[in-house]
Coordinates of C-alpha atoms in Angstrom, one line a residue:
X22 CA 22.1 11.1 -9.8
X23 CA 23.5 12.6 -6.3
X24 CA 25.8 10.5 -4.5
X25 CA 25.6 9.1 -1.3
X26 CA 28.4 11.6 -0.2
X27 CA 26.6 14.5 -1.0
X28 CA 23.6 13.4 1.0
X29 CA 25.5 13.3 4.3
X30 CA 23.5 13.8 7.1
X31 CA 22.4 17.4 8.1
X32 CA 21.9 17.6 12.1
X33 CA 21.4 21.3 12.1
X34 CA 18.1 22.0 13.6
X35 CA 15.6 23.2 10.8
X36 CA 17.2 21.4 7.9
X37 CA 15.7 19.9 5.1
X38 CA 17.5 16.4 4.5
X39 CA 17.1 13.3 5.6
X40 CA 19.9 10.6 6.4
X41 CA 21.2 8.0 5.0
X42 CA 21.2 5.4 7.9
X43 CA 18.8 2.7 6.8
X44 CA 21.2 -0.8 5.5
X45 CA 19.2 -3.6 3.0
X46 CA 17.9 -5.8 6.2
X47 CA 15.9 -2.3 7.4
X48 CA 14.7 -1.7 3.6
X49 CA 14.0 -5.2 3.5
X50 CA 12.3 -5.6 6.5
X51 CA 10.4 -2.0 6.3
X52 CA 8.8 -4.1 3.4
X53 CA 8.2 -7.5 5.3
X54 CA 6.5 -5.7 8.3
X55 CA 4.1 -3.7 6.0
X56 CA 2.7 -7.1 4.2
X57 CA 3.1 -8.9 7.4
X58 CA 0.3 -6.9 9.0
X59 CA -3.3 -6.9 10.5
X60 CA -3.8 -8.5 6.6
X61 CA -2.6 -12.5 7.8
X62 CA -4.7 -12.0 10.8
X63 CA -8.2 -11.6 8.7
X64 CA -7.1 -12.4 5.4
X65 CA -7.6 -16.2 5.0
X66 CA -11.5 -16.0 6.7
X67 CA -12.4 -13.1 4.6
X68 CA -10.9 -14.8 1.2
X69 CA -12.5 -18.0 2.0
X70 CA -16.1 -16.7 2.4
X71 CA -15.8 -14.5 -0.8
X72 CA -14.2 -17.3 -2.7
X73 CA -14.6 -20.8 -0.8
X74 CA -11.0 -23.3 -1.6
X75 CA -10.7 -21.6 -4.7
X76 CA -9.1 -18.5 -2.5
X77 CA -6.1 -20.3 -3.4
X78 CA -6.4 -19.2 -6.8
X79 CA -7.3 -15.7 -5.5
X80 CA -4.2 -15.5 -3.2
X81 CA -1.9 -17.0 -6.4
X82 CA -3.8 -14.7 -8.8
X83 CA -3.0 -11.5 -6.4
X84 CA 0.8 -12.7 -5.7
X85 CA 1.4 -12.8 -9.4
X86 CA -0.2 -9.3 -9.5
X87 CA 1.9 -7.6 -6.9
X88 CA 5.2 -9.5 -8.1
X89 CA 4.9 -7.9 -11.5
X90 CA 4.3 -4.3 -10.2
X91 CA 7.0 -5.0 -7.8
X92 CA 9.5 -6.2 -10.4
X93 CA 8.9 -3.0 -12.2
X94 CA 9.3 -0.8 -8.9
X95 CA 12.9 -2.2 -8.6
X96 CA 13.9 -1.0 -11.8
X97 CA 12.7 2.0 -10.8
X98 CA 13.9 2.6 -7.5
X99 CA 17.5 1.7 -8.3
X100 CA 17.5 4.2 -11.4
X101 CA 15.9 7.2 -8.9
X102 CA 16.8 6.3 -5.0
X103 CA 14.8 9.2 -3.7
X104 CA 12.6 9.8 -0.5
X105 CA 8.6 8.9 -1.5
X106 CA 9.7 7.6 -4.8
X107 CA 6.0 6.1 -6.2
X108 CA 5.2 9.6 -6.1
X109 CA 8.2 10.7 -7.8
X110 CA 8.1 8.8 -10.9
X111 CA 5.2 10.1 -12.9
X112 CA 6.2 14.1 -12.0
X113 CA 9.8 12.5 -13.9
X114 CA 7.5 11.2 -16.7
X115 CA 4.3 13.4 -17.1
X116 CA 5.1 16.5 -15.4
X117 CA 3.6 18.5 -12.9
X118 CA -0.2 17.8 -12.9
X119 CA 0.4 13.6 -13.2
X120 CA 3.2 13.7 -10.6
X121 CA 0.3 15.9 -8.2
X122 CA -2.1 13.3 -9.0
X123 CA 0.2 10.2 -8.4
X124 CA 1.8 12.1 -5.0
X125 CA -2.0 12.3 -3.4
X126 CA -3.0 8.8 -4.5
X127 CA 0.2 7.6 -2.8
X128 CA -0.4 10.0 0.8
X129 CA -4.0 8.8 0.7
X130 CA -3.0 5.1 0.6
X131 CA -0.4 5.6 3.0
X132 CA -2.2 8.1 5.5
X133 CA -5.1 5.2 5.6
X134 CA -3.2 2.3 6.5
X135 CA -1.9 3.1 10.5
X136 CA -5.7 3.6 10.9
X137 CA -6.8 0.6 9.6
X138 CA -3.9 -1.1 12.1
X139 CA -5.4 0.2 15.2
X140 CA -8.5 -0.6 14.6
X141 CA -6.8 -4.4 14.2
X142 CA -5.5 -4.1 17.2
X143 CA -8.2 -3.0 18.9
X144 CA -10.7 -5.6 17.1
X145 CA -8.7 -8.5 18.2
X146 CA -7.7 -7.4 21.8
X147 CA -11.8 -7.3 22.2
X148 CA -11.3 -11.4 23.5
X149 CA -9.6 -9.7 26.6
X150 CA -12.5 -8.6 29.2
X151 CA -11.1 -5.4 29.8
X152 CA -11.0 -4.5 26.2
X153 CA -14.7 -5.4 25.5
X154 CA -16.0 -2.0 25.7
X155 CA -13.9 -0.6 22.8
X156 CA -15.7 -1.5 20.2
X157 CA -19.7 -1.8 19.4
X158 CA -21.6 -5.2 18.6
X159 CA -21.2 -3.9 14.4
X160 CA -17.4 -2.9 15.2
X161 CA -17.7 0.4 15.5
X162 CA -15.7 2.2 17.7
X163 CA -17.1 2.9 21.5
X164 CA -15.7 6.8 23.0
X165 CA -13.1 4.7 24.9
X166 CA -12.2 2.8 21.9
X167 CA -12.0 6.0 20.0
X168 CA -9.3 7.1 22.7
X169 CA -7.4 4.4 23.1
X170 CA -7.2 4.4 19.1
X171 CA -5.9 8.2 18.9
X172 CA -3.2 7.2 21.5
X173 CA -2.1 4.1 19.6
X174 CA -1.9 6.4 16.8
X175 CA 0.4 9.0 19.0
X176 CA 2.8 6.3 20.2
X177 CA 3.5 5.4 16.4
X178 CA 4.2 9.1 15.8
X179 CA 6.3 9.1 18.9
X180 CA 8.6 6.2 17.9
X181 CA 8.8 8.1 14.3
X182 CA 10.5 11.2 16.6
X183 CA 13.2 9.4 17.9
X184 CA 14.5 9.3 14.1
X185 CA 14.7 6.7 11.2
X186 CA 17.6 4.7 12.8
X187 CA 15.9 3.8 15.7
X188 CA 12.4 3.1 13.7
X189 CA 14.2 0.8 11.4
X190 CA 15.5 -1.0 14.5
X191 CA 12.1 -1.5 16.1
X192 CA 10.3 -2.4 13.0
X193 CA 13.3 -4.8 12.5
X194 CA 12.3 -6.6 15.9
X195 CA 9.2 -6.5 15.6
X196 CA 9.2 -7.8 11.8
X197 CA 11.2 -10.9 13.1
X198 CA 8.3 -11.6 15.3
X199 CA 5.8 -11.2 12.6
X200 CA 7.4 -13.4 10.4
X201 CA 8.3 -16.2 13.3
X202 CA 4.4 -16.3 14.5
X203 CA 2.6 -17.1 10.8
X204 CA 5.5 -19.6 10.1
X205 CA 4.9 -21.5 13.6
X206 CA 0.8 -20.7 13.2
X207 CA 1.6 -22.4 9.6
X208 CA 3.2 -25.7 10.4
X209 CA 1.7 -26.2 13.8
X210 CA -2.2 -26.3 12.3
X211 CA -0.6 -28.5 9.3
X212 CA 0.9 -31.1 12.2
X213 CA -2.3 -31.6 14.0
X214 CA -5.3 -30.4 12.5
X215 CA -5.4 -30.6 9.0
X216 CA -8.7 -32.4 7.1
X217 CA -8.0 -32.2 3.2
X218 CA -12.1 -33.2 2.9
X219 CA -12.5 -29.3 3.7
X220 CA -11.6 -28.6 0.1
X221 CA -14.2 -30.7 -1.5
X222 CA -17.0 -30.9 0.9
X223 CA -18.8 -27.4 0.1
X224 CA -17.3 -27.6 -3.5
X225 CA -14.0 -25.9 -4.5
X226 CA -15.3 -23.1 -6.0
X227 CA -18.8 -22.5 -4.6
X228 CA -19.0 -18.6 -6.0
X229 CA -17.1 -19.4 -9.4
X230 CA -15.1 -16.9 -11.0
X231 CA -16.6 -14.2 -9.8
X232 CA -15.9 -14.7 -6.1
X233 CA -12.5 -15.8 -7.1
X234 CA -11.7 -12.0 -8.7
X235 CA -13.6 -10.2 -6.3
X236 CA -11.8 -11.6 -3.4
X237 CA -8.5 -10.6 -4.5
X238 CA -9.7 -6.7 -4.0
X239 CA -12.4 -6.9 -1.4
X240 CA -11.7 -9.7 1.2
X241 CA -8.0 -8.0 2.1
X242 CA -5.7 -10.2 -0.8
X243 CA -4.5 -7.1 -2.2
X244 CA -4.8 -4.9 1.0
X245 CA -2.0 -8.1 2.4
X246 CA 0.5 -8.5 -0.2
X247 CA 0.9 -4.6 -0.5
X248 CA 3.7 -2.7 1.5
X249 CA 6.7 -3.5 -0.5
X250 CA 7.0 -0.1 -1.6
X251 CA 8.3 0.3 1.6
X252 CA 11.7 0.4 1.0
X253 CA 11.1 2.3 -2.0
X254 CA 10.0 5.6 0.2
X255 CA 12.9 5.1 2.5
X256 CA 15.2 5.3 -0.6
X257 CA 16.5 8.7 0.5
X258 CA 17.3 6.7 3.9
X259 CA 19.3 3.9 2.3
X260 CA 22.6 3.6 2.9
X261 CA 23.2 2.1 -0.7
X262 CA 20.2 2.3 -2.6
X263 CA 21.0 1.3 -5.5
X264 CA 22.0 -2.4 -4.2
X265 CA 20.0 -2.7 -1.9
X266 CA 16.4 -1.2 -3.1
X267 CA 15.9 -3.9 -5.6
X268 CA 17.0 -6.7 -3.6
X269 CA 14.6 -5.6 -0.9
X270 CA 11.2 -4.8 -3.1
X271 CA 11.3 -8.2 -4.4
X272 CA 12.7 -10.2 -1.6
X273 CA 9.8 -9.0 0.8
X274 CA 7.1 -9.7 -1.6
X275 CA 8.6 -13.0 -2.4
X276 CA 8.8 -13.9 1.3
X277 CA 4.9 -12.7 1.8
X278 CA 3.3 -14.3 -0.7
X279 CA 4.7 -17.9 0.1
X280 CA 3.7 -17.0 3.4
X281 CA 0.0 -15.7 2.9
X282 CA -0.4 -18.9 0.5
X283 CA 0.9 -21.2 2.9
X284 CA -1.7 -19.3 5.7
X285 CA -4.5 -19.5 3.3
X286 CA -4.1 -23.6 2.3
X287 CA -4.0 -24.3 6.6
X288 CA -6.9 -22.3 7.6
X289 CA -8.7 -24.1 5.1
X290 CA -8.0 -27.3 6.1
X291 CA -8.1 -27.0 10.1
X292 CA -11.3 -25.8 10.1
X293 CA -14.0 -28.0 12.2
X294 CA -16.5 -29.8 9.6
X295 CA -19.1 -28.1 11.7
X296 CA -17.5 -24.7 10.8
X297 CA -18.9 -25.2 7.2
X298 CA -22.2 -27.1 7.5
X299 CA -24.0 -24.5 5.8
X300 CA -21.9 -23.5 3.5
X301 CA -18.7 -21.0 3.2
X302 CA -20.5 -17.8 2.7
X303 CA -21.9 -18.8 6.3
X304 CA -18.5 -19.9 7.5
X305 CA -19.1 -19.6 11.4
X306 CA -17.1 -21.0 14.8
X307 CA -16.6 -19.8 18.3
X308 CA -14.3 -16.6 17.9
X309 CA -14.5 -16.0 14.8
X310 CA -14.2 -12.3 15.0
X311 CA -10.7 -12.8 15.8
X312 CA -10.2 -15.6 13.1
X313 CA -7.3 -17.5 14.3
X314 CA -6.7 -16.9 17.4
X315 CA -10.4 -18.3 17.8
X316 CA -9.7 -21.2 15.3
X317 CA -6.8 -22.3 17.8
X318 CA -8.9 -22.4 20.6
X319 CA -11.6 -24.2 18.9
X320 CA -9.3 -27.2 17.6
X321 CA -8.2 -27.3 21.3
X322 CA -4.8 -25.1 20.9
X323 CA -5.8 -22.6 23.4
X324 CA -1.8 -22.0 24.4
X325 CA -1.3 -21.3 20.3
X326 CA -4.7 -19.0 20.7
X327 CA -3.7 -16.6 23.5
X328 CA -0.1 -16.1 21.1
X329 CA -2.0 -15.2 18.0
X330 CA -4.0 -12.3 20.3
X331 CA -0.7 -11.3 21.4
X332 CA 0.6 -11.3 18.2
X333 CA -2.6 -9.3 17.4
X334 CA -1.1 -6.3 18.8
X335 CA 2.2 -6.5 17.0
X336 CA 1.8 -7.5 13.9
X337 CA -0.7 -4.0 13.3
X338 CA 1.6 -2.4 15.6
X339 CA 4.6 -2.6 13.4
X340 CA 2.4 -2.0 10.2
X341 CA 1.2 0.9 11.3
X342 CA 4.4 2.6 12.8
X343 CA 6.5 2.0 9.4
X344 CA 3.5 3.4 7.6
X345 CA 3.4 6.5 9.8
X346 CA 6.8 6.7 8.1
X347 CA 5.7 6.3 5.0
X348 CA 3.1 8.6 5.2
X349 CA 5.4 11.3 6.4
X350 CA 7.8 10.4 3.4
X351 CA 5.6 10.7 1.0
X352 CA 4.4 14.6 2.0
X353 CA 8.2 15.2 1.7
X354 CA 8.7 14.5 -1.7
X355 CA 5.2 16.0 -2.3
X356 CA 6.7 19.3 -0.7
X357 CA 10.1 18.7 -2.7
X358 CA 8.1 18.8 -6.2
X359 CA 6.0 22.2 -4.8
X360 CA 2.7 20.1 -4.9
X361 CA 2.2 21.0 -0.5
X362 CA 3.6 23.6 1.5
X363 CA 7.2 23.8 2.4
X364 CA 6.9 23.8 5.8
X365 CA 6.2 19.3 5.2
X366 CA 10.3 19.3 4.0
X367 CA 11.6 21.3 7.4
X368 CA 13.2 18.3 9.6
X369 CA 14.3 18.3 13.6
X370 CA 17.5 17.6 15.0
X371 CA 17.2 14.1 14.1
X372 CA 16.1 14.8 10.6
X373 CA 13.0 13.7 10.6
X374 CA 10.2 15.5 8.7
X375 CA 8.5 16.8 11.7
X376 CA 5.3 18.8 10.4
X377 CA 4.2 15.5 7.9
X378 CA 4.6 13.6 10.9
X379 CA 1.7 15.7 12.9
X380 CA -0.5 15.6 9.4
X381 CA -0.2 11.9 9.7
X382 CA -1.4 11.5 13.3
X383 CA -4.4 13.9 12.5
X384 CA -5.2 12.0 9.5
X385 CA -5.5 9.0 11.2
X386 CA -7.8 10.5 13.7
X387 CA -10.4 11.5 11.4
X388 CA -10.2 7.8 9.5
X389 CA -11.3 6.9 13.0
X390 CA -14.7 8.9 12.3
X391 CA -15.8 7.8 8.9
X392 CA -14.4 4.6 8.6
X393 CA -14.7 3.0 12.1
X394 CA -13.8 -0.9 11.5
X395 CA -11.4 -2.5 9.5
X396 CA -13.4 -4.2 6.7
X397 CA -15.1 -1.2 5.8
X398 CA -11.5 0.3 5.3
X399 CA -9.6 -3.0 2.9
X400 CA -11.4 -2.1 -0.4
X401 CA -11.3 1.3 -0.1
X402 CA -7.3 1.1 0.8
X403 CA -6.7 -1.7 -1.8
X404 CA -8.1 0.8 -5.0
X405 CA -6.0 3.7 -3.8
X406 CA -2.9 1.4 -3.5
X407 CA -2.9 0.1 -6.5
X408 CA -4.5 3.3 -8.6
X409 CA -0.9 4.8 -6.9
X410 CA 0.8 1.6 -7.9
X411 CA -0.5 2.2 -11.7
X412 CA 2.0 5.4 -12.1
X413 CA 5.0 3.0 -12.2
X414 CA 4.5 1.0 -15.4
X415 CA 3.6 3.8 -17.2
X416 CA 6.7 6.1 -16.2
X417 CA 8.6 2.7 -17.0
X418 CA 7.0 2.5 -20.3
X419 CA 8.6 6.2 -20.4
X420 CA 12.2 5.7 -19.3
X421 CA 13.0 2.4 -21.4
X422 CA 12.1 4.6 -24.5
X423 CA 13.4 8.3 -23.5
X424 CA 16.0 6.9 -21.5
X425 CA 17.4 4.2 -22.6
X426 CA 21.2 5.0 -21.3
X427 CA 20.2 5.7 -18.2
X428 CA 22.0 3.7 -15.3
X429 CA 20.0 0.8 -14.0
X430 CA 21.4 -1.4 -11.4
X431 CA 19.0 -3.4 -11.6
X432 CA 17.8 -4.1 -15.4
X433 CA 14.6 -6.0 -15.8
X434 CA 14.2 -9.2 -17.9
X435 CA 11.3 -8.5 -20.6
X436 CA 10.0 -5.3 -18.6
X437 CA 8.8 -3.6 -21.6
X438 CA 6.2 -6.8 -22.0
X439 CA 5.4 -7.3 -18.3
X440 CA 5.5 -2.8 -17.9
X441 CA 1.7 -3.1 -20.0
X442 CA 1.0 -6.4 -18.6
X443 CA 1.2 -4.6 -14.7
X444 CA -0.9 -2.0 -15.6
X445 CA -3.5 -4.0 -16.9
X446 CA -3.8 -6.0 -14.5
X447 CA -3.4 -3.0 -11.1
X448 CA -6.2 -1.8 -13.5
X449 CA -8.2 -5.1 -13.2
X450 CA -7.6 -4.8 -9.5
X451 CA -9.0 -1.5 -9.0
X452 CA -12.4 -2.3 -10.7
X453 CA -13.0 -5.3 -9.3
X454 CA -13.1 -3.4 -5.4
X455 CA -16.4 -2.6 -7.1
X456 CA -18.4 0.6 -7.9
X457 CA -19.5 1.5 -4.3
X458 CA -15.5 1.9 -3.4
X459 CA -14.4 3.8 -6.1
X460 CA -17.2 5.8 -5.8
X461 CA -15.9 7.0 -2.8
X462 CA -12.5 6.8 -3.7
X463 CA -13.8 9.4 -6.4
X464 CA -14.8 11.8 -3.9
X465 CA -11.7 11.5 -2.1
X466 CA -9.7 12.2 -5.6
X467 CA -11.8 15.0 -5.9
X468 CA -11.1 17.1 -2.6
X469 CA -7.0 16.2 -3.5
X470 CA -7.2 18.5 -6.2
X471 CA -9.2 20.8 -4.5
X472 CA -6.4 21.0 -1.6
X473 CA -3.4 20.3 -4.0
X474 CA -4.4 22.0 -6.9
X475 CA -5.2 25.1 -4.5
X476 CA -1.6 25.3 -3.2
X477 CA -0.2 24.8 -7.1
X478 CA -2.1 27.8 -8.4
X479 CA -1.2 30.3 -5.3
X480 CA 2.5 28.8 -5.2
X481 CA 2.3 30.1 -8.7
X482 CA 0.8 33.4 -8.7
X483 CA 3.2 34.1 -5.5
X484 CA 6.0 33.7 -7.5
X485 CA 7.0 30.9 -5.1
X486 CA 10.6 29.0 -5.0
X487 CA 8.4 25.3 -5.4
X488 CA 6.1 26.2 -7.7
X489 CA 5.4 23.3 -9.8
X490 CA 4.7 23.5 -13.3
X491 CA 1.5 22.3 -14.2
X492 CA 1.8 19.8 -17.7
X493 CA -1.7 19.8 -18.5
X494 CA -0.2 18.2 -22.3
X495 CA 1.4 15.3 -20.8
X496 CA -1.0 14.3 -18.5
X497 CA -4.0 14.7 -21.5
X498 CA -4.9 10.6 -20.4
X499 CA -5.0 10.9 -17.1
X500 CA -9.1 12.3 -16.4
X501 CA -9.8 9.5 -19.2
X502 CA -8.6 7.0 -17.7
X503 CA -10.0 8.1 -14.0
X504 CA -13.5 8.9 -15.9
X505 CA -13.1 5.8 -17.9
X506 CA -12.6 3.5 -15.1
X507 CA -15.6 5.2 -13.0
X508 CA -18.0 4.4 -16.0
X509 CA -16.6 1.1 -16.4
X510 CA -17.2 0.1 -12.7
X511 CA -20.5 2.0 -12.8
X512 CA -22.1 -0.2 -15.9
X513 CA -19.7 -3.5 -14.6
X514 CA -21.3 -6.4 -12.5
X515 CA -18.8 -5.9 -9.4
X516 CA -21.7 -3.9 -7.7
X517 CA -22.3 -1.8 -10.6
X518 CA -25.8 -2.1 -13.0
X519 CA -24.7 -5.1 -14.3
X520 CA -24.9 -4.1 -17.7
X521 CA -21.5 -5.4 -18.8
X522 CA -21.4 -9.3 -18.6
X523 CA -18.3 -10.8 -16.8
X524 CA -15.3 -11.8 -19.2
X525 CA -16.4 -9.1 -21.7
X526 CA -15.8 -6.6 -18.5
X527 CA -11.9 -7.8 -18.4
X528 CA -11.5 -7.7 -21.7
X529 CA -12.8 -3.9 -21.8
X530 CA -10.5 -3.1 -19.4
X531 CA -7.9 -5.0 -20.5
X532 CA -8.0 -3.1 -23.6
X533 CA -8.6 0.3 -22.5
X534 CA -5.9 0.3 -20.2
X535 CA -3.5 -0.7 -22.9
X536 CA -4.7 2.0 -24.7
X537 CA -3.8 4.8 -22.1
X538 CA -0.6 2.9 -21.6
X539 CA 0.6 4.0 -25.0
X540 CA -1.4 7.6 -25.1
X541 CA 0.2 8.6 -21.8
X542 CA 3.4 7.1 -23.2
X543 CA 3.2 8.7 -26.4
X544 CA 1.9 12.3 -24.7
X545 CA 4.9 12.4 -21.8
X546 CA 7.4 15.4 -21.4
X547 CA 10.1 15.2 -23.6
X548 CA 13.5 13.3 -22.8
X549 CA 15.4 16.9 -21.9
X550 CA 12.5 18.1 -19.5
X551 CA 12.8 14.5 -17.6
X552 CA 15.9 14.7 -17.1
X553 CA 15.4 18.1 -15.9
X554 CA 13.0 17.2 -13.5
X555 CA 15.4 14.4 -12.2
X556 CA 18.1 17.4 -12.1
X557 CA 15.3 19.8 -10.3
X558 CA 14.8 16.6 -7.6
X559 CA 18.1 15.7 -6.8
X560 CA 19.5 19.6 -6.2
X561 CA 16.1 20.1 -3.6
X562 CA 17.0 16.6 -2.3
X563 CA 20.9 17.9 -1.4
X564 CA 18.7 20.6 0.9
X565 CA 19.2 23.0 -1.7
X566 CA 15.8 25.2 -3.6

């Protein structure tokens, strides 16, 4: 492991490190203001249409879901604090080709997410007259619209610029806002309009278990909770990683899901009886587009209302700058491993990664083109996240048994049990966003390899510094288990054929994902090469090649 000495910080123009300026409040709160985004704002009306009451169960089943993953992510981040780490960890584990695959799963997550922010933003900011002509009647954006979103994206890059010490102290701000306005939203609706008949009156669970596990991917449950890797990107950042990266992973998710429960359980019961006459699928009141802002001025809180639409703006905002970060991050370590040019590791004066920085901002542009609102974006964004998610209980499954010795500040309790247990159930997650998304997350799988797989085979045959090295042995599982999943979801009744009754589709992919679990386990690099590869990481990581 390289210590934090030998990571000092590199202010030479052109270098290739990052510093180490980022304390366990700016991890932590990285974390907090990526769950704490656009997600609370649309969450709890998109859950409750899927699912009716029984959201609840959706919300607790989705908590327990990301808790496990992030459990496992805090073992991990501790034992490797490195920039992008949930890219990292299956190149450490599998080699070159799973650590490619993992590294664009994670970018394509990440490089979606400001995006989907803006178009929050601009959604909600529709209830002010001058904002109106932004957006379509179906949500689609307008040519202004389309501008203004390109320059919300620019002033996120912009902040990035002015370095990581000064982003962690504006997302801090900004976080304390976004915790401070769902806490007061919370207890405020509870005081003075809460009808506990709302749970009953259109029946509990109207859609039955289907709408219950189908919410948790499609409605946004997934999309909210999501963000604590966070901290784990920044790792390279951290001042003391090893403390703190554990103790922020599982403090932000802790401190999301209570409050995305809590948001879920109030919006229920404030709504007017009127709102539900017909039933929840046809859940309807005066500004519903913006969900609670128009809830507050409906139940005669307009003061509350014209807070939530400012809070509308900030709460994206600050999701979408860190994840500018993130995405930025990510391309680093992606550049570090010789999956993406080398020219995504050369850092400015204030060591930030400068040339990811521009990829991110012209990503985000052209997610303004095919995916121009923000529902059409949550299940698409939820399958990549956790298919990126997936690496990390495998490469777990990897370390306890090759590494064993290896130092872990933070060890944890029965992780070679809840390590399978994760990645069943991030598998679960991803099939139930439901053939039509991964279908299209297919495609975009596709033209990774096309781009990355490109760069691998001419960094190769140019003899280059970062070439990786390509282990198609260790990484045998990995187009079964993308295949396997497709077919799954394809013959499955989460808008597949149907062919697969529900329960018997669980239990399928309950057991075929334990199955992969121990082939890719069984089929890693051996303990020497991993270590080799964490060797390889940290000398490139000290700004060395």
């Amino acid at each position: 492991m390289v210590s934090v000495d030998k990571l000092a910080p590199d202010t030479s123009r052109g270098s290739s490190t990052l510093r180490r300026d980022v304390g366990l409040i700016g991890l932590m709160w990285a974390s907090v203001g990526s769950i704490i985004g656009s997600g609370w704002l649309y969450g709890a009306e998109k859950a409750v249409v899927a699912a009716g009451p029984a959201a609840i169960i959706s919300w607790a089943i989705g908590a327990v879901a990301v808790v496990l993953l992030a459990l496992v992510h805090a073992e991990l981040g501790g034992m490797f604090p490195v920039a992008g780490g949930t890219a990292r960890y299956p190149h450490y584990a599998f080699g070159g080709l799973a650590g490619m695959s993992f590294g664009w799963f994670s970018w394509l997550q990440a490089a979606t997410v400001a995006p989907i922010e803006v178009e929050a933003m601009i959604g909600y900011a529709g209830h002010w007259h001058w904002a109106q002509g932004f957006q379509h009647a179906n949500g689609t954006l307008t040519t202004s619209g389309f501008i203004v979103a390109v320059f919300l994206m620019a002033v996120f890059v912009a902040v990035n610029f002015l370095g990581v010490k000064v982003l962690a102290h504006t997302n801090s701000a900004a976080t304390w806002w976004k915790v401070a306005i769902p806490l007061a939203t919370i207890f405020i609706m509870a005081a003075t309009h809460f009808h506990g008949h709302n749970f009953t009156s259109q029946g509990f669970a109207p859609f039955g278990a289907k709408g219950v596990l189908s919410a948790i991917s499609t409605s946004g449950i997934i999309f909210a909770l999501l963000g604590f890797e966070q901290a784990i990107q920044l790792a390279g950042e951290s001042r003391n990683p090893k403390r703190d990266l554990p103790r922020a992973t599982i403090g932000s998710v802790l401190i999301g899901a209570v409050i995305y429960t809590l948001l879920q359980v109030v919006y229920i019961g404030a709504l007017p009886g009127a709102s539900i006459l017909h039933g929840w699928a046809k859940l309807n009141y005066t500004g519903i587009s913006g969900p609670w802002a128009g809830l507050a001025t409906v139940v005669g809180l307009g003061w509350l209302g014209w807070v939530l639409y400012v809070d509308a703006i900030v709460s994206p905002g600050g999701t979408g700058l860190i994840y500018v970060t993130s995405t930025s991050r990510i391309s680093y370590g992606l550049s570090k491993n010789g999956y993406a040019p080398r020219l995504f590791e050369r850092t400015d004066a204030r060591s930030v990664p400068w040339f990811g920085l521009l990829i991110s901002f012209v990503t985000g542009v052209v997610c303004f083109l095919p995916f121009p609102s923000w529902q059409q974006l949550v299940s698409f964004i939820t399958s990549a996240s956790v298919l990126m998610y997936a690496g990390a209980p495998l490469a777990y499954g990897v370390f306890t048994n090759k590494l064993p010795n290896h130092e872990r500040p933070y060890r944890l309790p029965g992780g070679k049990i809840i390590a399978p247990i994760s990645f069943v159930i991030a598998s679960l997650i991803i099939y139930w966003s439901g053939w039509t998304t991964l279908e299209r997350l297919g495609w975009a799988i596709i033209i990774g390899y096309v781009l990355l797989g490109s760069y691998a085979v001419y960094a190769t045959k140019k003899n280059l510094p970062n070439a990786p090295r390509l282990d198609w042995r260790a990484a045998q599982w990995l187009p079964v288990y993308l295949i396997g999943m497709g077919i799954i979801s394809w013959q499955g009744g989460f808008g597949g054929k149907g062919n697969i009754p529900l329960w018997w589709d669980i239990a399928i992919i309950a057991v075929f994902a334990l199955g992969i679990y121990y082939w890719a386990r069984a089929t890693s690099v051996p303990a020497e090469e991993i270590e080799r590869n964490i060797e390889q990481v940290a000398v490139v990581d000290e700004g060395g090649h």
